[in-house]
Coordinates of N, CA, C and O in Angstrom, one line a residue:
M264 N 17.8 17.4 6.3 CA 16.5 16.8 6.1 C 15.6 17.8 5.5 O 15.9 19.0 5.6
S265 N 14.6 17.4 4.8 CA 13.8 18.3 4.0 C 12.5 18.7 4.7 O 11.5 18.8 4.2
G266 N 12.6 18.9 6.1 CA 11.5 19.4 6.8 C 10.5 18.3 7.2 O 10.8 17.1 7.2
P267 N 9.3 18.8 7.7 CA 8.4 17.8 8.2 C 7.8 16.9 7.1 O 7.6 17.3 6.0
Y268 N 7.6 15.6 7.5 CA 7.1 14.7 6.5 C 5.6 14.5 6.8 O 5.2 14.0 7.8
V269 N 4.8 15.0 5.9 CA 3.3 15.1 6.0 C 2.8 13.7 5.8 O 3.1 13.0 4.8
I270 N 1.9 13.3 6.7 CA 1.2 12.0 6.6 C 0.0 12.2 5.8 O -0.2 11.7 4.7
R271 N -0.9 13.1 6.3 CA -2.1 13.5 5.5 C -2.7 14.7 6.2 O -2.7 14.8 7.4
G272 N -3.1 15.7 5.3 CA -3.7 16.9 5.8 C -2.6 17.7 6.6 O -1.5 18.0 6.1
S273 N -2.9 18.1 7.8 CA -2.0 18.9 8.6 C -1.2 18.0 9.6 O -0.4 18.6 10.4
V274 N -1.3 16.7 9.5 CA -0.6 15.8 10.4 C 0.7 15.4 9.8 O 0.8 15.0 8.7
S275 N 1.8 15.6 10.6 CA 3.1 15.2 10.1 C 3.9 14.5 11.1 O 3.5 14.5 12.3
L276 N 5.0 13.9 10.7 CA 5.8 13.1 11.6 C 6.6 14.1 12.5 O 7.4 14.9 11.9
P277 N 6.6 14.0 13.8 CA 7.4 14.9 14.6 C 8.8 14.4 14.7 O 9.1 13.2 15.0
E278 N 9.7 15.3 14.4 CA 11.2 14.9 14.4 C 11.6 14.4 15.8 O 12.5 13.5 15.9
A279 N 11.0 14.9 16.9 CA 11.4 14.5 18.2 C 11.1 13.0 18.5 O 11.7 12.4 19.3
E280 N 10.1 12.5 17.8 CA 9.7 11.1 18.1 C 10.3 10.1 17.2 O 10.1 8.9 17.3
L281 N 11.1 10.6 16.2 CA 11.8 9.6 15.3 C 13.2 9.2 16.0 O 13.9 10.1 16.4
M282 N 13.4 7.9 16.0 CA 14.7 7.4 16.5 C 15.5 6.8 15.4 O 15.0 5.9 14.7
W283 N 16.7 7.4 15.2 CA 17.5 7.0 14.1 C 18.7 6.1 14.6 O 19.2 6.3 15.7
R284 N 19.0 5.1 13.8 CA 20.2 4.2 14.0 C 20.9 4.0 12.7 O 20.3 3.8 11.7
F285 N 22.2 4.0 12.7 CA 23.0 3.9 11.5 C 24.0 2.8 11.7 O 24.5 2.5 12.7
S286 N 24.2 2.1 10.5 CA 25.1 1.0 10.5 C 25.7 0.8 9.1 O 25.3 1.5 8.2
R287 N 26.7 0.0 9.0 CA 27.4 -0.2 7.7 C 26.5 -0.9 6.8 O 25.8 -1.9 7.1
S288 N 26.4 -0.4 5.6 CA 25.5 -1.0 4.6 C 26.3 -1.9 3.6 O 27.5 -1.6 3.3
S289 N 25.6 -2.9 3.1 CA 26.3 -3.8 2.1 C 26.0 -3.1 0.8 O 25.3 -2.2 0.6
G290 N 26.7 -3.7 -0.3 CA 26.4 -3.2 -1.6 C 27.5 -2.3 -2.1 O 28.6 -2.3 -1.6
P291 N 27.3 -1.5 -3.2 CA 28.3 -0.7 -3.8 C 28.9 0.4 -2.9 O 28.2 0.9 -2.0
G292 N 30.1 0.8 -3.2 CA 30.6 2.0 -2.5 C 32.1 1.9 -2.4 O 32.7 2.9 -2.0
G293 N 32.7 0.9 -2.8 CA 34.2 0.8 -2.8 C 34.8 0.8 -1.4 O 34.2 0.3 -0.5
Q294 N 35.9 1.4 -1.2 CA 36.6 1.4 0.1 C 35.8 2.2 1.1 O 35.9 2.0 2.3
H295 N 35.1 3.2 0.6 CA 34.4 4.1 1.5 C 33.3 3.4 2.3 O 33.0 3.7 3.4
V296 N 32.7 2.3 1.7 CA 31.6 1.6 2.3 C 32.1 0.9 3.6 O 31.3 0.7 4.5
N297 N 33.4 0.6 3.7 CA 33.9 0.0 4.9 C 34.0 0.9 6.1 O 34.2 0.5 7.2
T298 N 34.0 2.2 5.9 CA 34.2 3.2 7.0 C 33.0 4.0 7.3 O 33.0 4.7 8.3
S299 N 32.0 4.0 6.5 CA 30.8 4.9 6.7 C 29.6 4.1 7.1 O 29.4 3.0 6.6
D300 N 28.8 4.7 8.0 CA 27.6 4.1 8.4 C 26.4 4.7 7.6 O 25.8 5.6 8.0
S301 N 26.2 4.1 6.4 CA 25.2 4.6 5.5 C 23.8 4.0 5.6 O 22.8 4.5 5.1
Q302 N 23.7 2.8 6.2 CA 22.4 2.2 6.3 C 21.7 2.8 7.4 O 22.2 3.1 8.5
V303 N 20.4 3.1 7.2 CA 19.6 3.8 8.2 C 18.4 2.9 8.7 O 17.8 2.3 7.9
E304 N 18.2 3.0 10.0 CA 17.1 2.3 10.6 C 16.3 3.4 11.3 O 16.8 4.0 12.2
L305 N 15.1 3.5 10.9 CA 14.2 4.6 11.5 C 13.1 3.9 12.4 O 12.4 3.0 11.9
R306 N 13.0 4.3 13.6 CA 12.0 3.7 14.5 C 11.0 4.8 14.9 O 11.4 6.0 15.2
F307 N 9.7 4.4 15.0 CA 8.7 5.3 15.4 C 7.7 4.6 16.3 O 7.2 3.6 15.9
D308 N 7.6 5.1 17.5 CA 6.8 4.4 18.5 C 5.3 4.8 18.3 O 4.8 5.9 18.7
L309 N 4.6 4.0 17.6 CA 3.2 4.2 17.2 C 2.3 4.1 18.4 O 1.3 4.9 18.4
A310 N 2.6 3.3 19.3 CA 1.7 3.0 20.4 C 1.7 4.2 21.4 O 0.7 4.5 22.0
K311 N 2.8 5.0 21.5 CA 2.9 6.1 22.5 C 2.8 7.4 21.9 O 2.9 8.4 22.6
T312 N 2.8 7.6 20.5 CA 2.8 8.9 19.9 C 1.6 9.7 20.2 O 0.5 9.2 20.3
E313 N 1.8 11.0 20.3 CA 0.7 12.0 20.5 C 0.5 12.7 19.2 O -0.4 13.6 19.1
A314 N 1.3 12.5 18.2 CA 1.2 13.2 16.9 C 0.0 12.9 16.1 O -0.5 13.7 15.3
L315 N -0.5 11.6 16.2 CA -1.6 11.2 15.4 C -2.9 11.3 16.2 O -2.9 11.1 17.5
P316 N -4.0 11.6 15.6 CA -5.3 11.6 16.3 C -5.6 10.2 16.8 O -5.1 9.2 16.2
P317 N -6.3 10.0 17.9 CA -6.5 8.7 18.5 C -7.2 7.7 17.6 O -6.8 6.5 17.6
V318 N -8.1 8.2 16.7 CA -8.7 7.3 15.8 C -7.7 6.7 14.8 O -7.7 5.6 14.5
W319 N -6.8 7.6 14.3 CA -5.8 7.2 13.3 C -4.9 6.3 13.9 O -4.4 5.3 13.3
R320 N -4.4 6.5 15.2 CA -3.5 5.7 15.9 C -4.1 4.3 16.1 O -3.4 3.3 15.8
A321 N -5.3 4.2 16.5 CA -6.0 2.9 16.7 C -6.0 2.1 15.3 O -5.8 0.9 15.3
R322 N -6.4 2.8 14.3 CA -6.5 2.2 13.0 C -5.1 1.7 12.5 O -5.0 0.6 12.0
A323 N -4.1 2.5 12.7 CA -2.7 2.1 12.3 C -2.2 1.0 13.1 O -1.6 0.0 12.6
L324 N -2.5 1.0 14.4 CA -2.1 -0.1 15.2 C -2.7 -1.4 14.8 O -2.1 -2.5 14.8
E325 N -4.0 -1.4 14.4 CA -4.7 -2.6 14.0 C -4.1 -3.0 12.6 O -3.9 -4.2 12.4
R326 N -3.9 -2.1 11.7 CA -3.5 -2.5 10.3 C -2.1 -2.9 10.3 O -1.7 -3.7 9.4
L327 N -1.2 -2.4 11.1 CA 0.2 -2.7 11.1 C 0.6 -3.7 12.1 O 1.8 -3.8 12.4
A328 N -0.3 -4.3 12.7 CA 0.0 -5.2 13.9 C 1.1 -6.3 13.5 O 1.9 -6.6 14.4
A329 N 1.1 -6.8 12.3 CA 2.1 -7.8 11.9 C 3.5 -7.2 11.8 O 4.5 -7.9 12.0
K330 N 3.6 -5.9 11.5 CA 4.9 -5.2 11.4 C 5.4 -4.6 12.6 O 6.6 -4.1 12.6
L331 N 4.6 -4.5 13.7 CA 5.0 -3.8 14.9 C 5.8 -4.7 15.8 O 5.5 -5.9 15.9
V332 N 6.8 -4.2 16.5 CA 7.5 -4.8 17.6 C 7.3 -4.0 18.8 O 7.9 -2.9 18.9
D333 N 6.5 -4.4 19.8 CA 6.2 -3.6 21.0 C 5.6 -2.2 20.6 O 6.0 -1.2 21.3
G334 N 4.8 -2.2 19.6 CA 4.2 -0.9 19.2 C 5.1 0.0 18.5 O 4.8 1.2 18.3
V335 N 6.3 -0.4 18.0 CA 7.2 0.4 17.3 C 7.3 -0.1 15.8 O 7.5 -1.2 15.6
V336 N 7.2 0.9 14.9 CA 7.4 0.6 13.5 C 8.8 0.8 13.2 O 9.4 1.9 13.5
V337 N 9.4 -0.1 12.4 CA 10.8 0.0 12.0 C 10.9 0.0 10.5 O 10.4 -0.9 9.8
V338 N 11.6 1.0 10.0 CA 11.8 1.1 8.5 C 13.3 1.2 8.3 O 14.0 2.0 8.9
R339 N 13.8 0.4 7.3 CA 15.3 0.4 7.0 C 15.4 0.9 5.6 O 14.6 0.6 4.7
A340 N 16.5 1.6 5.3 CA 16.9 2.0 4.0 C 18.4 1.9 3.8 O 19.2 2.4 4.6
S341 N 18.8 1.3 2.7 CA 20.2 1.2 2.4 C 20.5 1.2 0.9 O 21.5 0.7 0.4
E342 N 19.5 1.8 0.1 CA 19.7 1.8 -1.3 C 20.8 2.7 -1.8 O 21.4 2.5 -2.8
H343 N 21.0 3.8 -1.1 CA 21.9 4.8 -1.6 C 23.2 4.7 -0.9 O 23.3 4.2 0.2
R344 N 24.2 5.4 -1.4 CA 25.6 5.3 -0.8 C 25.7 6.4 0.3 O 26.4 6.2 1.2
S345 N 24.9 7.4 0.2 CA 25.0 8.5 1.3 C 23.9 8.3 2.4 O 22.8 7.9 2.1
Q346 N 24.4 8.5 3.6 CA 23.5 8.4 4.7 C 22.3 9.4 4.6 O 21.2 9.0 5.0
W347 N 22.6 10.6 4.1 CA 21.6 11.6 4.0 C 20.4 11.2 3.1 O 19.3 11.3 3.5
R348 N 20.8 10.6 2.0 CA 19.7 10.1 1.0 C 19.0 8.9 1.6 O 17.8 8.8 1.4
N349 N 19.7 8.1 2.4 CA 19.0 6.9 3.0 C 18.0 7.4 4.1 O 17.0 6.9 4.3
R350 N 18.4 8.5 4.8 CA 17.6 9.1 5.8 C 16.3 9.6 5.2 O 15.2 9.4 5.7
E351 N 16.5 10.3 4.0 CA 15.3 10.8 3.3 C 14.4 9.7 2.9 O 13.2 9.8 3.1
T352 N 15.0 8.7 2.3 CA 14.2 7.5 1.8 C 13.4 6.9 3.0 O 12.2 6.6 2.8
A353 N 14.1 6.7 4.1 CA 13.4 6.0 5.2 C 12.3 6.8 5.8 O 11.2 6.3 6.1
A354 N 12.5 8.2 5.9 CA 11.4 9.0 6.4 C 10.2 9.1 5.5 O 9.1 9.0 5.9
V355 N 10.5 9.2 4.2 CA 9.4 9.2 3.2 C 8.7 7.9 3.2 O 7.4 7.8 3.2
R356 N 9.4 6.8 3.3 CA 8.8 5.4 3.4 C 7.9 5.3 4.6 O 6.8 4.7 4.5
L357 N 8.4 5.8 5.7 CA 7.6 5.7 7.0 C 6.3 6.6 6.9 O 5.2 6.1 7.2
A358 N 6.4 7.8 6.3 CA 5.3 8.6 6.1 C 4.2 8.0 5.2 O 3.0 8.0 5.5
A359 N 4.7 7.4 4.1 CA 3.8 6.7 3.2 C 3.1 5.5 3.9 O 1.9 5.3 3.7
L360 N 3.9 4.8 4.7 CA 3.3 3.6 5.4 C 2.2 4.0 6.4 O 1.1 3.4 6.4
L361 N 2.5 5.1 7.1 CA 1.5 5.6 8.1 C 0.3 6.2 7.3 O -0.8 6.1 7.8
A362 N 0.5 6.9 6.2 CA -0.6 7.4 5.4 C -1.5 6.3 5.0 O -2.8 6.5 5.0
E363 N -1.0 5.2 4.5 CA -1.8 4.1 4.0 C -2.5 3.4 5.2 O -3.7 3.1 5.1
A364 N -1.8 3.3 6.3 CA -2.4 2.6 7.5 C -3.5 3.4 8.2 O -4.3 2.9 8.8
T365 N -3.4 4.8 8.1 CA -4.4 5.6 8.8 C -5.5 6.0 7.8 O -6.4 6.8 8.3
A366 N -5.5 5.6 6.6 CA -6.5 6.0 5.7 C -7.9 5.5 6.1 O -8.0 4.4 6.7
P367 N -8.9 6.2 5.9 CA -10.2 5.7 6.3 C -10.6 4.5 5.5 O -10.2 4.4 4.3
P368 N -11.4 3.6 6.0 CA -11.9 2.5 5.3 C -12.7 2.9 4.1 O -13.4 3.9 4.1
P369 N -12.6 2.1 3.0 CA -13.4 2.5 1.8 C -14.9 2.4 2.1 O -15.3 1.6 2.9
K370 N -15.7 3.2 1.3 CA -17.1 3.1 1.5 C -17.6 1.7 1.0 O -17.1 1.1 0.1
P371 N -18.6 1.2 1.7 CA -19.1 -0.1 1.3 C -19.8 0.0 -0.1 O -20.4 0.9 -0.5
R372 N -19.6 -1.1 -0.9 CA -20.1 -1.2 -2.2 C -21.6 -1.3 -2.2 O -22.1 -2.2 -1.5
R373 N -22.3 -0.5 -3.0 CA -23.7 -0.7 -3.1 C -24.0 -1.7 -4.3 O -23.6 -1.4 -5.4
P374 N -24.7 -2.8 -4.0 CA -24.9 -3.7 -5.1 C -25.9 -3.1 -6.1 O -26.8 -2.4 -5.8
T375 N -25.5 -3.4 -7.4 CA -26.4 -2.8 -8.5 C -27.1 -4.0 -9.2 O -26.6 -5.1 -9.2
R376 N -28.2 -3.6 -9.8 CA -28.9 -4.6 -10.5 C -28.7 -4.4 -12.0 O -28.6 -3.3 -12.5
I377 N -28.6 -5.6 -12.7 CA -28.4 -5.5 -14.2 C -29.8 -5.1 -14.8 O -30.8 -5.8 -14.5
P378 N -29.8 -4.1 -15.6 CA -31.1 -3.7 -16.2 C -31.7 -4.9 -17.0 O -31.0 -5.7 -17.6
R379 N -33.0 -5.0 -17.0 CA -33.7 -6.1 -17.7 C -33.4 -6.2 -19.1 O -33.2 -7.2 -19.7
G380 N -33.3 -5.0 -19.8 CA -33.1 -5.0 -21.3 C -31.7 -5.6 -21.6 O -31.6 -6.3 -22.6
I381 N -30.7 -5.3 -20.8 CA -29.4 -5.8 -21.1 C -29.4 -7.3 -20.9 O -28.8 -8.1 -21.7
N382 N -30.1 -7.8 -19.9 CA -30.1 -9.3 -19.6 C -30.9 -10.0 -20.8 O -30.5 -11.0 -21.3
E383 N -32.0 -9.4 -21.2 CA -32.8 -10.0 -22.3 C -32.0 -10.0 -23.6 O -32.0 -11.0 -24.3
R384 N -31.3 -8.9 -23.9 CA -30.4 -8.9 -25.1 C -29.4 -10.0 -25.0 O -29.1 -10.7 -26.0
R385 N -28.7 -10.2 -23.9 CA -27.7 -11.2 -23.7 C -28.3 -12.6 -24.0 O -27.7 -13.4 -24.7
L386 N -29.5 -12.9 -23.4 CA -30.1 -14.2 -23.6 C -30.5 -14.4 -25.1 O -30.4 -15.5 -25.6
R387 N -31.0 -13.3 -25.7 CA -31.4 -13.4 -27.1 C -30.2 -13.7 -28.0 O -30.2 -14.5 -28.9
E388 N -29.0 -13.0 -27.7 CA -27.8 -13.3 -28.5 C -27.3 -14.7 -28.3 O -26.8 -15.3 -29.2
K389 N -27.4 -15.2 -27.0 CA -27.0 -16.6 -26.7 C -27.9 -17.6 -27.5 O -27.3 -18.5 -28.1
K390 N -29.1 -17.3 -27.6 CA -30.1 -18.2 -28.4 C -29.7 -18.2 -29.8 O -29.7 -19.2 -30.5
Q391 N -29.4 -17.0 -30.4 CA -29.1 -16.9 -31.8 C -27.8 -17.7 -32.1 O -27.7 -18.4 -33.1
R392 N -26.8 -17.5 -31.2 CA -25.5 -18.2 -31.3 C -25.8 -19.8 -31.3 O -25.2 -20.5 -32.0
S393 N -26.6 -20.2 -30.3 CA -26.9 -21.6 -30.2 C -27.6 -22.1 -31.5 O -27.2 -23.2 -31.9
D394 N -28.6 -21.4 -32.0 CA -29.2 -21.8 -33.3 C -28.2 -21.9 -34.4 O -28.3 -22.8 -35.2
T395 N -27.3 -20.9 -34.5 CA -26.3 -21.0 -35.6 C -25.5 -22.2 -35.4 O -25.2 -22.9 -36.4
K396 N -25.0 -22.6 -34.2 CA -24.2 -23.8 -34.1 C -25.0 -25.0 -34.3 O -24.5 -26.0 -34.8
R397 N -26.3 -25.0 -33.9 CA -27.1 -26.2 -34.1 C -27.3 -26.5 -35.5 O -27.4 -27.6 -36.0
G398 N -27.4 -25.4 -36.3 CA -27.6 -25.5 -37.8 C -26.4 -26.1 -38.5 O -26.5 -26.6 -39.6
R399 N -25.2 -26.1 -37.8 CA -24.0 -26.7 -38.5 C -23.9 -28.2 -38.3 O -23.2 -28.8 -39.0
S400 N -24.6 -28.8 -37.4 CA -24.5 -30.2 -37.2 C -25.2 -31.0 -38.3 O -26.2 -30.5 -38.8
G401 N -24.7 -32.1 -38.6 CA -25.2 -32.9 -39.7 C -26.1 -34.0 -39.3 O -25.9 -35.2 -39.6
R402 N -27.2 -33.7 -38.5 CA -28.1 -34.8 -38.0 C -29.0 -35.3 -39.0 O -29.6 -36.3 -38.9
D403 N -29.3 -34.5 -40.1 CA -30.3 -34.8 -41.1 C -29.9 -35.8 -42.1 O -30.6 -36.1 -43.0
W404 N -28.7 -36.3 -42.0 CA -28.2 -37.2 -43.1 C -28.9 -38.5 -43.2 O -29.0 -39.0 -44.3
G405 N -29.4 -39.0 -42.1 CA -29.9 -40.3 -42.0 C -30.8 -40.8 -43.0 O -31.1 -41.7 -43.6

């Protein structure tokens, strides 16, 4: 493994709280795929972890509520033929998921007003366009 997976700042995933499960993966691999457990399932107990600050944990539990099973986040990876690369992929994916879920909410948008000059210019151009099109009609034939 390539060391601690940083979520954000100095907070990282603790290796002791990660639960790994391996199984046979479908897909390419030839005869080797029938004998090796290359699919990885990574579980992280979000509800009981002490690695995240309480505010982050509450925010993540709220945002990931649909993906949680009894407070546990499950990430699967089976893209690669090697178990080691699938472990890397699953851990990086979990770190990215937690980073997104614990991000602070965006600042509220401050409504802005359109400057009067821009609005007047828009109305003036609309009027000119309207006059141009009205001039094309042949009402005067009568």
